[in-house]
C-alpha positions as CSV (number, residue, x, y, z in Angstrom):
1,M,22.7,93.2,13.5
2,R,23.8,95.9,11.0
3,A,21.4,94.4,8.4
4,A,18.5,94.5,10.9
5,L,19.3,98.1,11.7
6,S,19.4,99.0,8.1
7,L,16.0,97.5,7.6
8,A,14.7,99.4,10.6
9,R,15.7,102.7,9.0
10,R,13.2,102.0,6.3
11,G,10.4,102.4,8.9
12,L,11.6,105.6,10.5
13,G,8.7,108.0,10.9
14,M,6.1,105.4,9.9
15,A,5.5,103.6,13.2
16,W,5.3,106.6,15.6
17,P,5.0,106.4,18.6
18,N,6.5,102.9,18.4
19,P,10.1,102.3,17.6
20,A,11.4,101.4,14.1
21,V,12.2,97.7,14.1
22,G,14.1,95.5,11.7
23,C,14.3,91.7,11.8
24,I,16.2,89.1,9.8
25,I,15.4,85.4,10.4
26,V,18.2,82.9,9.6
27,R,17.9,79.1,9.6
28,G,20.8,76.9,8.8
29,G,23.0,79.9,7.8
30,A,20.5,81.1,5.2
31,V,18.2,84.1,5.4
32,V,14.6,82.8,5.3
33,G,12.8,86.1,6.1
34,R,13.2,89.8,6.7
35,G,10.9,92.6,7.6
36,W,10.5,96.0,9.3
37,T,7.9,98.2,10.9
């Protein structure tokens, strides 16, 4: 969750009026994707 919140901070002020969102996708214990808006 901390990593997703950290990614979300990258999008602060860029997605207004929508919230900044961070996402990390994990499969089998390995990170397979990450992104933010």
